[in-house]
Coordinates of C-alpha atoms and ligand atoms in Angstrom, one line a residue:
M16 CA -8.5 217.2 160.7
S17 CA -5.5 216.7 157.3
I18 CA -7.0 215.0 154.8
Q19 CA -5.4 214.1 151.2
V20 CA -7.3 213.7 148.1
F21 CA -5.0 212.4 144.8
G22 CA -5.3 213.4 142.2
L23 CA -3.4 213.6 138.4
P24 CA -1.0 216.1 138.8
V25 CA -0.7 218.1 135.7
S26 CA 1.6 221.6 136.1
R27 CA 4.3 221.0 138.4
G28 CA 5.6 222.4 142.4
V29 CA 3.9 223.5 145.5
A30 CA 1.5 225.9 146.1
I31 CA -0.4 226.8 149.9
G32 CA -3.2 228.4 150.2
R33 CA -6.8 229.0 151.3
A34 CA -9.4 227.6 148.7
V35 CA -11.9 229.2 147.2
L36 CA -14.5 227.4 145.7
V37 CA -16.0 227.8 142.7
A38 CA -19.1 226.4 141.5
S39 CA -18.5 225.2 137.5
S40 CA -21.5 227.4 136.8
R41 CA -19.9 230.5 138.7
V42 CA -16.2 230.2 137.4
D43 CA -16.6 233.1 135.0
V44 CA -17.4 235.8 138.2
A45 CA -14.7 238.0 138.4
H46 CA -12.5 237.4 141.0
Y47 CA -10.2 240.5 142.7
Y48 CA -8.8 241.8 145.8
V49 CA -11.0 245.3 146.6
E50 CA -8.3 248.1 147.3
P51 CA -8.9 249.0 151.1
G52 CA -9.7 252.6 151.2
M53 CA -12.8 251.0 148.6
I54 CA -14.4 248.8 150.9
E55 CA -17.1 250.8 151.9
A56 CA -17.8 251.6 148.5
E57 CA -17.9 248.1 147.5
V58 CA -20.2 247.7 150.3
R59 CA -22.3 249.4 149.5
R60 CA -22.5 248.5 145.2
L61 CA -23.6 244.5 147.0
R62 CA -26.4 246.5 148.9
R63 CA -27.5 248.6 145.8
A64 CA -27.9 245.0 144.0
R65 CA -29.6 243.9 145.9
D66 CA -32.1 246.8 146.3
L67 CA -32.3 246.2 142.5
V68 CA -33.7 243.1 142.6
V69 CA -36.1 243.2 145.4
D70 CA -37.3 246.0 143.3
E71 CA -38.0 244.0 140.2
L72 CA -39.2 240.8 141.9
T73 CA -41.8 242.9 144.1
A74 CA -42.3 244.6 140.8
L75 CA -43.1 241.3 139.6
K76 CA -45.2 240.3 142.2
G77 CA -47.3 242.6 140.7
D78 CA -47.4 241.5 137.6
V79 CA -48.4 238.2 138.4
P80 CA -51.0 236.6 136.5
E81 CA -54.6 235.7 137.8
D82 CA -54.3 231.9 136.8
A83 CA -50.6 231.4 138.8
H84 CA -51.7 234.3 141.5
D85 CA -50.9 231.7 144.5
E86 CA -47.9 229.3 143.8
L87 CA -45.9 232.2 141.9
V88 CA -46.7 234.5 144.7
A89 CA -45.5 232.2 147.5
L90 CA -42.2 231.3 144.7
L91 CA -41.4 235.1 144.4
D92 CA -41.5 235.4 148.2
V93 CA -39.4 232.7 149.3
H94 CA -36.7 234.4 146.9
L95 CA -37.6 237.8 148.6
M96 CA -36.2 236.2 151.9
L97 CA -33.5 234.2 150.8
L98 CA -32.3 238.0 149.5
Q99 CA -32.9 239.0 152.7
D100 CA -31.5 236.6 155.0
E101 CA -28.6 237.8 157.0
T102 CA -26.9 234.2 156.4
L103 CA -26.7 235.5 152.8
S104 CA -26.5 239.2 153.0
E105 CA -23.9 240.0 156.7
A106 CA -21.8 236.3 155.5
T107 CA -21.2 238.5 151.9
R108 CA -20.9 241.2 153.3
Q109 CA -17.7 239.8 155.7
W110 CA -16.2 238.5 152.5
I111 CA -16.0 241.7 151.1
V112 CA -14.8 243.8 154.4
E113 CA -12.7 240.9 156.0
R114 CA -10.9 238.7 152.9
H115 CA -11.1 242.3 150.4
Y116 CA -13.0 240.8 147.3
N117 CA -15.3 242.1 145.2
A118 CA -19.2 241.4 145.6
E119 CA -19.2 238.8 143.1
W120 CA -17.0 236.9 144.0
A121 CA -18.0 237.5 147.9
L122 CA -21.1 236.4 146.9
S123 CA -20.5 233.0 145.3
S124 CA -18.6 232.7 148.1
Q125 CA -21.2 232.6 150.4
L126 CA -23.7 230.8 148.2
E127 CA -21.1 227.5 148.2
V128 CA -21.1 227.8 151.9
I129 CA -24.9 227.0 152.6
A130 CA -25.0 225.4 149.1
R131 CA -23.7 222.6 151.6
Q132 CA -25.6 223.4 154.3
F133 CA -29.5 222.8 151.7
D134 CA -27.2 219.6 150.9
E135 CA -27.0 218.3 154.1
M136 CA -30.6 219.4 154.3
E137 CA -32.4 216.6 155.6
D138 CA -35.8 218.6 154.5
E139 CA -36.4 217.3 150.8
Y140 CA -38.7 220.6 150.1
L141 CA -35.8 222.5 152.1
R142 CA -33.3 220.9 150.3
E143 CA -34.9 221.9 146.8
R144 CA -34.0 225.5 148.3
K145 CA -30.9 225.5 146.6
G146 CA -32.4 225.8 143.7
D147 CA -33.9 228.7 144.3
L148 CA -30.4 230.6 146.4
E149 CA -28.7 230.1 143.1
Q150 CA -31.6 231.9 141.1
V151 CA -31.7 234.8 143.8
V152 CA -27.5 234.7 143.8
E153 CA -27.4 234.6 140.0
R154 CA -30.0 238.0 139.8
V155 CA -27.4 240.3 141.8
I156 CA -24.6 238.9 140.4
T157 CA -26.7 240.1 137.1
A158 CA -27.3 243.4 139.0
L159 CA -24.1 244.2 139.8
G160 CA -22.7 243.8 136.0
R161 CA -25.5 246.4 135.9
L162 CA -23.4 248.6 138.0
G163 CA -20.7 248.6 136.3
G164 CA -17.6 249.4 139.2
G165 CA -16.6 246.0 138.7
D166 CA -14.6 243.3 136.8
G167 CA -17.9 242.4 134.7
E168 CA -15.9 240.6 132.6
L169 CA -12.8 237.7 132.8
G170 CA -11.5 238.2 129.7
S171 CA -9.3 241.0 130.3
D172 CA -5.5 240.0 132.3
M173 CA -6.3 242.0 134.7
P174 CA -8.9 242.9 137.4
P175 CA -9.1 246.5 137.5
H176 CA -8.3 247.4 141.7
G177 CA -6.6 244.9 142.8
Q178 CA -3.4 242.8 142.0
R179 CA -2.2 239.2 142.5
D180 CA -0.3 239.8 145.4
F181 CA -2.4 242.0 147.6
A182 CA -0.8 243.2 150.4
G183 CA -1.2 241.0 153.7
E184 CA -3.7 238.4 151.6
D185 CA -3.1 234.6 152.2
P186 CA -2.3 233.1 149.0
L187 CA -5.6 231.2 146.8
I188 CA -6.1 228.4 145.5
L189 CA -9.2 227.3 143.4
V190 CA -11.5 224.8 144.2
A191 CA -13.8 223.4 141.1
N192 CA -15.3 220.6 139.5
D193 CA -14.7 221.4 136.0
I194 CA -13.0 224.1 134.5
A195 CA -13.2 224.8 130.4
P196 CA -10.5 226.3 128.9
A197 CA -11.6 229.0 127.8
D198 CA -12.6 230.0 131.6
M199 CA -8.8 228.8 132.7
L200 CA -7.2 231.6 130.6
K201 CA -9.7 234.2 131.8
F202 CA -7.6 233.0 135.6
R203 CA -4.2 233.5 133.9
R204 CA -2.7 236.9 136.1
S205 CA -5.7 236.4 137.7
V206 CA -5.5 236.4 142.3
F207 CA -5.3 231.9 142.5
T208 CA -1.4 230.8 143.3
G209 CA -3.6 227.1 142.5
F210 CA -6.0 224.9 141.1
V211 CA -8.0 222.0 142.0
T212 CA -10.7 220.5 139.7
D213 CA -12.8 217.1 140.7
V214 CA -12.7 216.4 136.3
G215 CA -10.2 216.1 133.4
G216 CA -7.5 214.4 132.5
R217 CA -3.4 215.0 132.5
N218 CA -3.2 216.8 128.6
S219 CA -6.5 218.2 128.9
H220 CA -7.0 221.7 127.9
T221 CA -8.0 222.8 130.5
A222 CA -4.2 220.8 131.9
I223 CA -2.2 222.9 129.5
V224 CA -3.6 225.9 129.8
A225 CA -3.2 225.7 133.6
R226 CA 0.2 224.1 133.2
S227 CA 1.2 227.1 130.8
M228 CA 0.5 229.8 133.7
D229 CA 3.1 227.4 135.6
I230 CA 1.7 227.6 138.7
P231 CA 0.3 224.0 140.6
A232 CA -2.6 222.3 139.4
V233 CA -4.3 219.3 140.2
V234 CA -7.5 218.0 138.0
G235 CA -9.2 214.8 138.4
A236 CA -9.6 214.7 141.6
R237 CA -12.8 213.8 141.6
E238 CA -14.2 214.3 145.6
A239 CA -12.4 217.4 145.9
S240 CA -14.9 220.2 145.3
R241 CA -16.7 218.0 148.1
I242 CA -14.3 217.3 150.5
V243 CA -13.1 220.9 150.4
T244 CA -14.7 223.7 152.3
Q245 CA -14.4 227.3 150.8
D246 CA -11.9 229.1 153.0
D247 CA -9.8 225.2 154.2
W248 CA -6.0 225.6 153.8
I249 CA -4.9 223.6 151.5
I250 CA -1.7 222.4 149.9
I251 CA -1.0 221.3 146.6
D252 CA 1.0 219.1 145.3
G253 CA 1.3 219.1 141.5
D254 CA 4.3 217.3 141.3
A255 CA 2.7 213.5 142.9
G256 CA -0.8 215.3 142.4
V257 CA -1.9 215.6 145.5
V258 CA -4.1 218.0 147.3
I259 CA -3.5 217.8 151.3
V260 CA -6.7 219.6 153.4
N261 CA -5.8 221.1 156.8
P262 CA -2.4 220.0 156.8
S263 CA -0.4 219.9 160.8
P264 CA 2.4 222.2 160.9
I265 CA 4.8 219.5 159.9
V266 CA 3.3 218.6 156.8
L267 CA 3.3 222.9 155.6
E268 CA 6.2 223.3 157.2
E269 CA 7.8 221.0 154.8
Y270 CA 5.8 221.9 151.4
R271 CA 7.4 224.9 152.5
F272 CA 10.4 224.0 152.2
R273 CA 9.7 222.5 149.3
Q274 CA 8.2 225.5 147.7
R275 CA 11.9 227.4 148.3
Q276 CA 13.9 224.3 146.7
V277 CA 11.1 224.9 143.8
E278 CA 12.4 228.7 143.7
L279 CA 16.1 227.8 143.7
E280 CA 15.8 225.4 140.9
R281 CA 13.8 228.1 139.3
A282 CA 16.2 231.0 139.6
R283 CA 19.0 228.3 138.6
L284 CA 17.6 227.1 135.4
D285 CA 16.6 231.4 134.6
R286 CA 20.5 230.9 133.9
L287 CA 20.4 229.5 130.9
R288 CA 18.5 231.7 128.9
H289 CA 20.6 232.2 126.9
T290 CA 22.7 229.7 126.3
P291 CA 21.8 228.6 122.8
A292 CA 20.3 224.6 122.7
V293 CA 23.2 221.6 121.4
T294 CA 23.6 218.3 122.5
L295 CA 27.2 217.2 123.4
D296 CA 27.9 215.9 120.2
G297 CA 27.1 219.1 118.3
H298 CA 23.4 219.0 116.9
P299 CA 21.7 222.8 117.5
I300 CA 18.7 221.9 118.7
E301 CA 15.4 224.7 118.0
L302 CA 13.2 224.9 120.7
L303 CA 9.9 226.7 120.3
A304 CA 7.4 228.3 122.5
N305 CA 3.3 227.4 122.6
I306 CA 2.0 230.3 122.8
E307 CA -2.4 230.9 123.2
L308 CA -2.9 234.7 123.2
P309 CA -0.7 237.2 121.4
S310 CA 0.2 238.8 125.5
D311 CA 2.1 235.6 125.7
A312 CA 4.6 236.9 122.7
Q313 CA 7.0 238.3 125.5
A314 CA 6.8 235.3 128.0
V315 CA 9.0 233.1 124.8
L316 CA 11.0 235.9 124.6
D317 CA 11.8 236.0 127.9
A318 CA 12.2 232.1 128.3
G319 CA 14.8 232.5 125.4
A320 CA 12.6 230.0 122.5
V321 CA 13.8 230.9 119.4
G322 CA 10.4 231.6 117.7
V323 CA 7.0 229.6 118.5
G324 CA 5.9 226.4 117.6
L325 CA 2.4 227.2 118.6
F326 CA 0.1 229.4 118.7
R327 CA -3.1 228.1 119.7
S328 CA -5.2 230.6 117.9
E329 CA -8.8 228.9 119.1
F330 CA -8.9 230.7 122.1
L331 CA -8.5 234.2 120.5
F332 CA -12.5 232.2 119.4
M333 CA -13.3 231.5 122.8
N334 CA -14.9 233.7 125.5
R335 CA -16.2 235.7 123.3
V336 CA -20.3 236.5 123.4
G337 CA -22.7 236.5 120.0
H338 CA -19.4 236.7 117.4
L339 CA -16.2 235.6 116.2
P340 CA -13.1 238.3 115.6
G341 CA -13.0 239.1 112.2
E342 CA -10.1 238.9 110.5
E343 CA -9.2 242.7 111.0
E344 CA -9.1 241.6 114.6
Q345 CA -6.9 238.5 113.6
Y346 CA -4.5 240.2 112.1
E347 CA -4.0 243.1 114.5
A348 CA -4.1 240.1 117.0
Y349 CA -1.2 237.8 114.9
S350 CA 0.5 240.8 114.2
K351 CA 1.4 242.0 117.2
V352 CA 3.4 238.3 117.8
V353 CA 5.0 238.2 114.6
K354 CA 6.1 241.9 115.2
A355 CA 6.9 241.0 119.0
L356 CA 9.7 238.1 117.5
A357 CA 11.2 240.2 115.5
G358 CA 12.3 238.0 112.7
L359 CA 12.0 235.0 114.5
P360 CA 9.4 231.8 113.3
V361 CA 6.2 232.5 114.7
T362 CA 3.7 229.1 113.8
I363 CA 0.0 229.8 113.5
R364 CA -2.2 227.4 113.2
T365 CA -5.7 227.2 112.1
V366 CA -8.6 227.3 114.8
D367 CA -8.6 223.6 116.7
I368 CA -12.6 224.2 117.8
G369 CA -14.2 221.0 119.1
A370 CA -13.8 218.3 120.9
D371 CA -13.0 220.4 124.9
K372 CA -12.7 223.6 123.0
Q373 CA -15.8 225.3 122.3
L374 CA -17.0 228.4 121.2
D375 CA -18.6 230.5 123.8
R376 CA -22.8 231.0 123.0
A377 CA -22.0 229.6 119.3
P378 CA -23.7 231.0 117.0
Q379 CA -26.4 227.9 115.0
Q380 CA -23.7 226.6 112.7
M381 CA -21.4 225.0 116.2
E382 CA -23.5 224.3 118.0
R383 CA -24.2 221.1 115.8
N384 CA -20.7 220.9 117.3
D385 CA -21.9 220.3 120.8
H386 CA -24.7 217.7 120.1
N387 CA -22.0 215.3 118.1
L388 CA -22.3 211.9 120.3
N389 CA -18.8 211.9 120.1
P390 CA -17.0 215.5 119.9
A391 CA -13.3 214.2 119.4
L392 CA -14.3 212.2 116.9
G393 CA -16.8 214.8 115.1
L394 CA -16.5 218.4 113.0
R395 CA -13.2 219.5 115.1
A396 CA -10.5 221.3 113.6
I397 CA -9.2 222.0 110.0
R398 CA -12.9 219.4 109.2
W399 CA -14.7 222.5 111.7
S400 CA -12.6 226.0 109.0
L401 CA -13.6 223.6 105.9
S402 CA -17.3 222.8 106.8
E403 CA -17.4 227.7 107.4
P404 CA -15.4 228.4 104.6
E405 CA -15.9 232.8 105.4
M406 CA -14.8 232.0 108.5
F407 CA -11.4 230.0 107.4
G408 CA -11.6 232.5 104.6
E409 CA -10.8 235.2 106.9
Q410 CA -8.5 234.0 108.9
L411 CA -6.5 232.8 106.3
R412 CA -6.1 236.0 104.8
A413 CA -5.4 237.2 108.8
I414 CA -2.5 234.6 108.8
L415 CA -1.2 235.8 105.1
R416 CA -1.4 239.0 106.0
A417 CA 0.6 239.1 109.4
S418 CA 3.1 237.6 106.7
V419 CA 5.2 241.1 105.7
H420 CA 5.3 242.0 109.5
G421 CA 8.1 239.0 109.7
K422 CA 8.8 234.9 109.4
V423 CA 5.1 233.3 109.8
R424 CA 4.5 229.6 109.1
L425 CA 0.7 229.1 108.4
L426 CA -0.1 225.1 110.4
V427 CA -3.3 223.6 110.3
P428 CA -4.5 221.1 113.0
M429 CA -6.0 217.9 112.6
V430 CA -5.1 216.3 108.9
A431 CA -6.0 213.0 108.1
Q432 CA -7.1 212.8 104.2
L433 CA -5.7 213.8 100.9
R434 CA -9.2 215.4 100.0
E435 CA -9.0 217.8 103.3
V436 CA -5.9 218.5 101.8
R437 CA -6.2 219.9 98.4
L438 CA -9.6 221.4 99.9
L439 CA -7.4 223.4 102.0
L440 CA -4.9 224.2 99.7
E441 CA -7.4 225.3 97.2
A442 CA -8.9 227.4 99.9
I443 CA -5.4 229.4 100.4
D444 CA -4.9 230.3 97.1
R445 CA -8.6 232.2 97.5
A446 CA -7.4 233.7 100.3
K447 CA -4.6 234.7 98.0
A448 CA -6.7 235.6 95.2
Q449 CA -8.5 237.6 97.3
L450 CA -5.2 239.7 98.9
R451 CA -3.8 240.1 95.1
A452 CA -7.7 241.4 93.9
R453 CA -7.3 244.1 97.3
A454 CA -3.7 244.4 96.1
Q455 CA -2.8 244.0 99.8
P456 CA 0.3 242.2 100.3
Y457 CA 1.4 239.1 101.9
L458 CA 4.3 236.9 101.8
D459 CA 4.1 233.1 101.1
V460 CA 4.3 231.3 103.9
A461 CA 5.8 227.3 105.1
I462 CA 2.4 225.5 104.8
G463 CA 2.1 222.7 108.4
A464 CA 0.0 219.9 108.9
M465 CA -0.6 218.8 112.3
I466 CA 0.5 215.1 112.9
E467 CA -2.0 214.0 115.8
V468 CA -4.7 211.3 114.0
P469 CA -2.3 208.2 113.0
A470 CA -3.9 208.2 109.8
A471 CA -1.8 211.0 109.4
A472 CA 0.9 209.1 110.2
L473 CA 0.9 205.9 108.2
V474 CA 0.0 208.0 104.8
L475 CA 3.2 210.4 105.6
P476 CA 5.1 210.5 102.3
S477 CA 1.8 211.3 100.8
L478 CA 1.4 214.5 102.6
L479 CA 5.0 215.6 102.6
K480 CA 4.2 216.2 98.8
Y481 CA 2.1 218.8 99.5
F482 CA 3.1 220.2 102.8
D483 CA 7.1 222.5 104.1
F484 CA 7.2 220.8 106.9
V485 CA 5.0 218.8 110.0
S486 CA 4.3 219.4 113.8
I487 CA 3.8 216.4 115.6
G488 CA 0.6 216.6 117.8
T489 CA 1.7 214.1 120.7
N490 CA -1.1 214.6 122.7
D491 CA -4.1 213.9 120.5
L492 CA -2.0 211.1 118.9
I493 CA -2.1 209.4 121.9
Q494 CA -5.6 210.2 122.3
Y495 CA -6.7 208.8 118.8
T496 CA -4.2 205.5 119.1
L497 CA -5.1 204.2 121.6
A498 CA -8.9 205.4 121.5
I499 CA -8.5 207.9 125.8
D500 CA -10.1 211.2 125.5
R501 CA -7.9 212.9 127.1
A502 CA -10.4 214.8 128.8
D503 CA -12.2 212.0 130.8
E504 CA -10.1 211.0 134.0
A505 CA -12.0 208.4 134.3
V506 CA -9.4 206.4 131.7
S507 CA -6.3 208.7 133.0
H508 CA -4.8 205.5 133.8
L509 CA -4.9 204.3 130.2
Y510 CA -3.8 207.3 128.4
D511 CA 0.2 205.5 128.4
P512 CA 2.8 208.2 125.9
W513 CA 4.1 205.2 126.7
H514 CA 2.7 202.9 125.1
P515 CA 5.0 201.1 121.9
A516 CA 2.3 202.7 119.2
V517 CA 2.3 206.0 120.0
L518 CA 6.6 205.7 120.0
R519 CA 6.8 203.7 116.9
L520 CA 4.1 206.3 115.5
I521 CA 6.3 209.3 116.8
A522 CA 10.0 208.0 115.5
Q523 CA 8.5 206.7 112.3
T524 CA 6.8 210.1 111.6
I525 CA 10.6 212.2 112.3
T526 CA 11.9 209.7 110.6
T527 CA 10.4 209.9 107.2
A528 CA 10.0 213.7 108.0
N529 CA 13.1 213.8 107.9
A530 CA 14.6 211.6 104.8
H531 CA 12.3 213.9 103.2
G532 CA 14.0 217.2 104.3
K533 CA 10.7 218.5 105.5
D534 CA 11.6 219.9 108.6
V535 CA 9.3 218.1 111.8
C536 CA 8.9 219.3 115.0
V537 CA 7.5 218.0 118.7
C538 CA 4.0 220.3 120.4
G539 CA 2.6 218.4 121.9
E540 CA 2.8 217.9 125.7
M541 CA 5.7 215.1 125.7
A542 CA 7.7 218.7 123.7
G543 CA 8.5 219.9 127.6
D544 CA 8.0 217.2 129.4
P545 CA 12.4 215.9 129.9
A546 CA 11.7 212.4 131.1
F547 CA 11.0 212.2 127.0
T548 CA 13.8 214.1 125.6
E549 CA 16.9 211.4 125.3
L550 CA 14.6 209.6 122.9
L551 CA 13.5 212.4 120.9
L552 CA 16.1 213.9 120.2
G553 CA 17.2 209.6 119.7
M554 CA 14.9 209.4 117.1
G555 CA 16.6 212.5 115.1
L556 CA 14.4 214.8 116.3
R557 CA 15.6 219.0 116.3
S558 CA 13.0 220.8 117.2
F559 CA 10.2 220.9 120.3
S560 CA 8.0 223.3 121.2
M561 CA 6.5 223.9 124.6
H562 CA 5.1 226.3 127.5
P563 CA 7.7 229.4 127.4
T564 CA 8.3 228.1 131.0
Q565 CA 9.6 224.7 130.5
V566 CA 12.2 225.6 128.1
S567 CA 15.3 225.7 130.1
S568 CA 15.2 222.2 132.1
I569 CA 14.7 220.7 128.4
K570 CA 17.4 223.1 127.5
K571 CA 19.5 221.8 130.4
R572 CA 18.5 218.4 129.6
I573 CA 19.9 219.2 125.9
L574 CA 22.9 220.1 127.1
R575 CA 24.3 216.3 128.8
V576 CA 22.4 214.9 125.8
D577 CA 25.4 212.6 123.0
A578 CA 22.2 212.5 120.9
S579 CA 24.0 209.7 118.8
I580 CA 24.3 207.5 121.8
W581 CA 20.8 208.1 121.4
S582 CA 19.5 207.1 118.2
K583 CA 20.8 203.4 119.0
H584 CA 18.7 202.6 121.4
V585 CA 15.4 203.8 120.0
D586 CA 14.9 200.8 118.1
L587 CA 14.7 198.7 121.5
V588 CA 13.4 201.2 123.4
C589 CA 10.3 201.1 120.3
E590 CA 9.8 197.6 119.6
A591 CA 10.3 197.0 123.8
E592 CA 6.8 195.8 125.3
D593 CA 7.3 198.0 128.6
P594 CA 9.7 200.6 127.4
Q595 CA 9.5 203.0 129.7
A596 CA 10.9 200.3 131.9
I597 CA 13.8 199.2 129.1
Y598 CA 14.2 203.9 129.2
A599 CA 14.5 204.1 132.2
R600 CA 17.8 201.7 132.6
L601 CA 19.2 203.2 129.9
Q602 CA 19.3 206.3 131.1
T603 CA 20.8 204.8 134.3
A604 CA 23.6 203.4 131.8
V605 CA 24.5 206.0 129.3
P606 CA 26.7 207.9 130.8
E607 CA 25.7 212.2 130.9
R608 CA 27.4 214.8 131.3
R609 CA 27.2 215.8 135.4
G610 CA 27.6 219.8 135.7
Ligands
PEP716 C1 -1.4 218.3 120.3 O1 -2.5 217.9 120.1 O2 -0.7 217.5 121.3 C2 -1.3 219.8 120.3 C3 -0.1 219.6 120.3 O3 -2.1 219.9 119.7 P1 -3.6 220.6 121.0 O4 -3.2 220.3 122.3 O5 -3.1 221.8 121.3 O6 -4.7 220.2 120.9
MG717 MG1 -4.4 218.8 119.0

């Protein structure tokens, strides 16, 4: 039977494929296809890992102390039984043989299937055996890691033996309760052609990374991971935020048609890549790109963006076991982007750790952050950096050093207090002095503040004395103005970029920066949303930064806008009780060039 599940649309387009259900804790398992010639070897690898665990558990049984003997031996016997049960071993083998999944993926797929059967059991004792099963699978996955031969770690861009489009395979869609932004990053260029999660807000960092991958995604679909079963056919409608489980042939055909339409539109937009972005009344508009990793640099150039407006450097700090990237590693990473951009500006944002972006296996001082009652209001971004002077010094020196390879701009997240600004400037001076002492070259880089806390927007004239430019982080500005956690789907209906308070803060920031002769950019998700293009141009914005995949559609919009006409309507929109309604009415009234 076909079922529809509703969530929040976060990344546009249509994906059709088979569901791969992944428990949140197992999202970090490697997912790749095994070449047909390697199937038997992969089955052997699985068998060897299982045998290793059998040996391990048998040895443990022998070492059980007398006083806990009976209970522990009984438990280990249950584990051994589960391990050797056909429902686990034979079915896992089938995932490998029939679907060509790697052993870890096959195991976690089968775990999902059996775990559901356990959930449905009436007998409480049997239901509780699910935990034992999870532990057994965990042990086998660890043993597979020890045996090697698999990807083991998903940090690499490409799986070792597989490609995204393995001949003859059905497209796959990942369904999970939740995916952390760091895990999402690991799925780039992976086998998945779409994502569905039960939780998450439209502008959570998980959603942002999904958008940057330009594959359809729906978050906050609440019950999705419970309703969908392993291997179901599903459709993701990334425009409407709908997931259709087991669609009828007619619905499937309709969506296949829409998929082709989306592809055609993309091909049409591609032709605008090298066209300069200029409004109808002649204002050149700077279209920059947001990136997460150095490997994104090529996508920036391919999209026809004229620089990087936001390099979210914190993604270099995620998925790290134990140690964070030091000065040299960061210098290499930043230099790679700066060199690739060959003189185009690269705006490197200092780490924005905290809230929904947590570090992996954090050292002690970072754990402080995890325990904050309200991490979005806690030790995040510049606050965290200033509390870690050594780490911050390394990052500042790495950014300054990279400046000799091109045009670097340094951007600081979540600035709110002048006290922080003074400490920041001191830290930059210290970093420069250290480089001079080491005789390492650097250039003076422009320093910018992200305006993403209402307090910063309200004291902007004071801040502008210390900064060369500002960049408006609308994602957080909305969160902090409206007191809505951007990652919480329970309040996502109140996360409203059209709220007059938000629009007034944005308009005021752009006007003030322009009046002071300072560059101002919008690098939050509003910049890449065509619904706001005319309004932002009317407010006087001349620089936008967005996912590379959004550049062409925003350019298409800009080419048809007369900014001077829209500048006359800004006050009317911002002062309205329902700005969205007024804006929509104006959009039908203002003539645009058809093209
Ligand atoms: C923002 O807040 O709008 C922004 C661009 O930063 P991030 O999404 O990384 O918090
Ligand atoms: Mg932000």
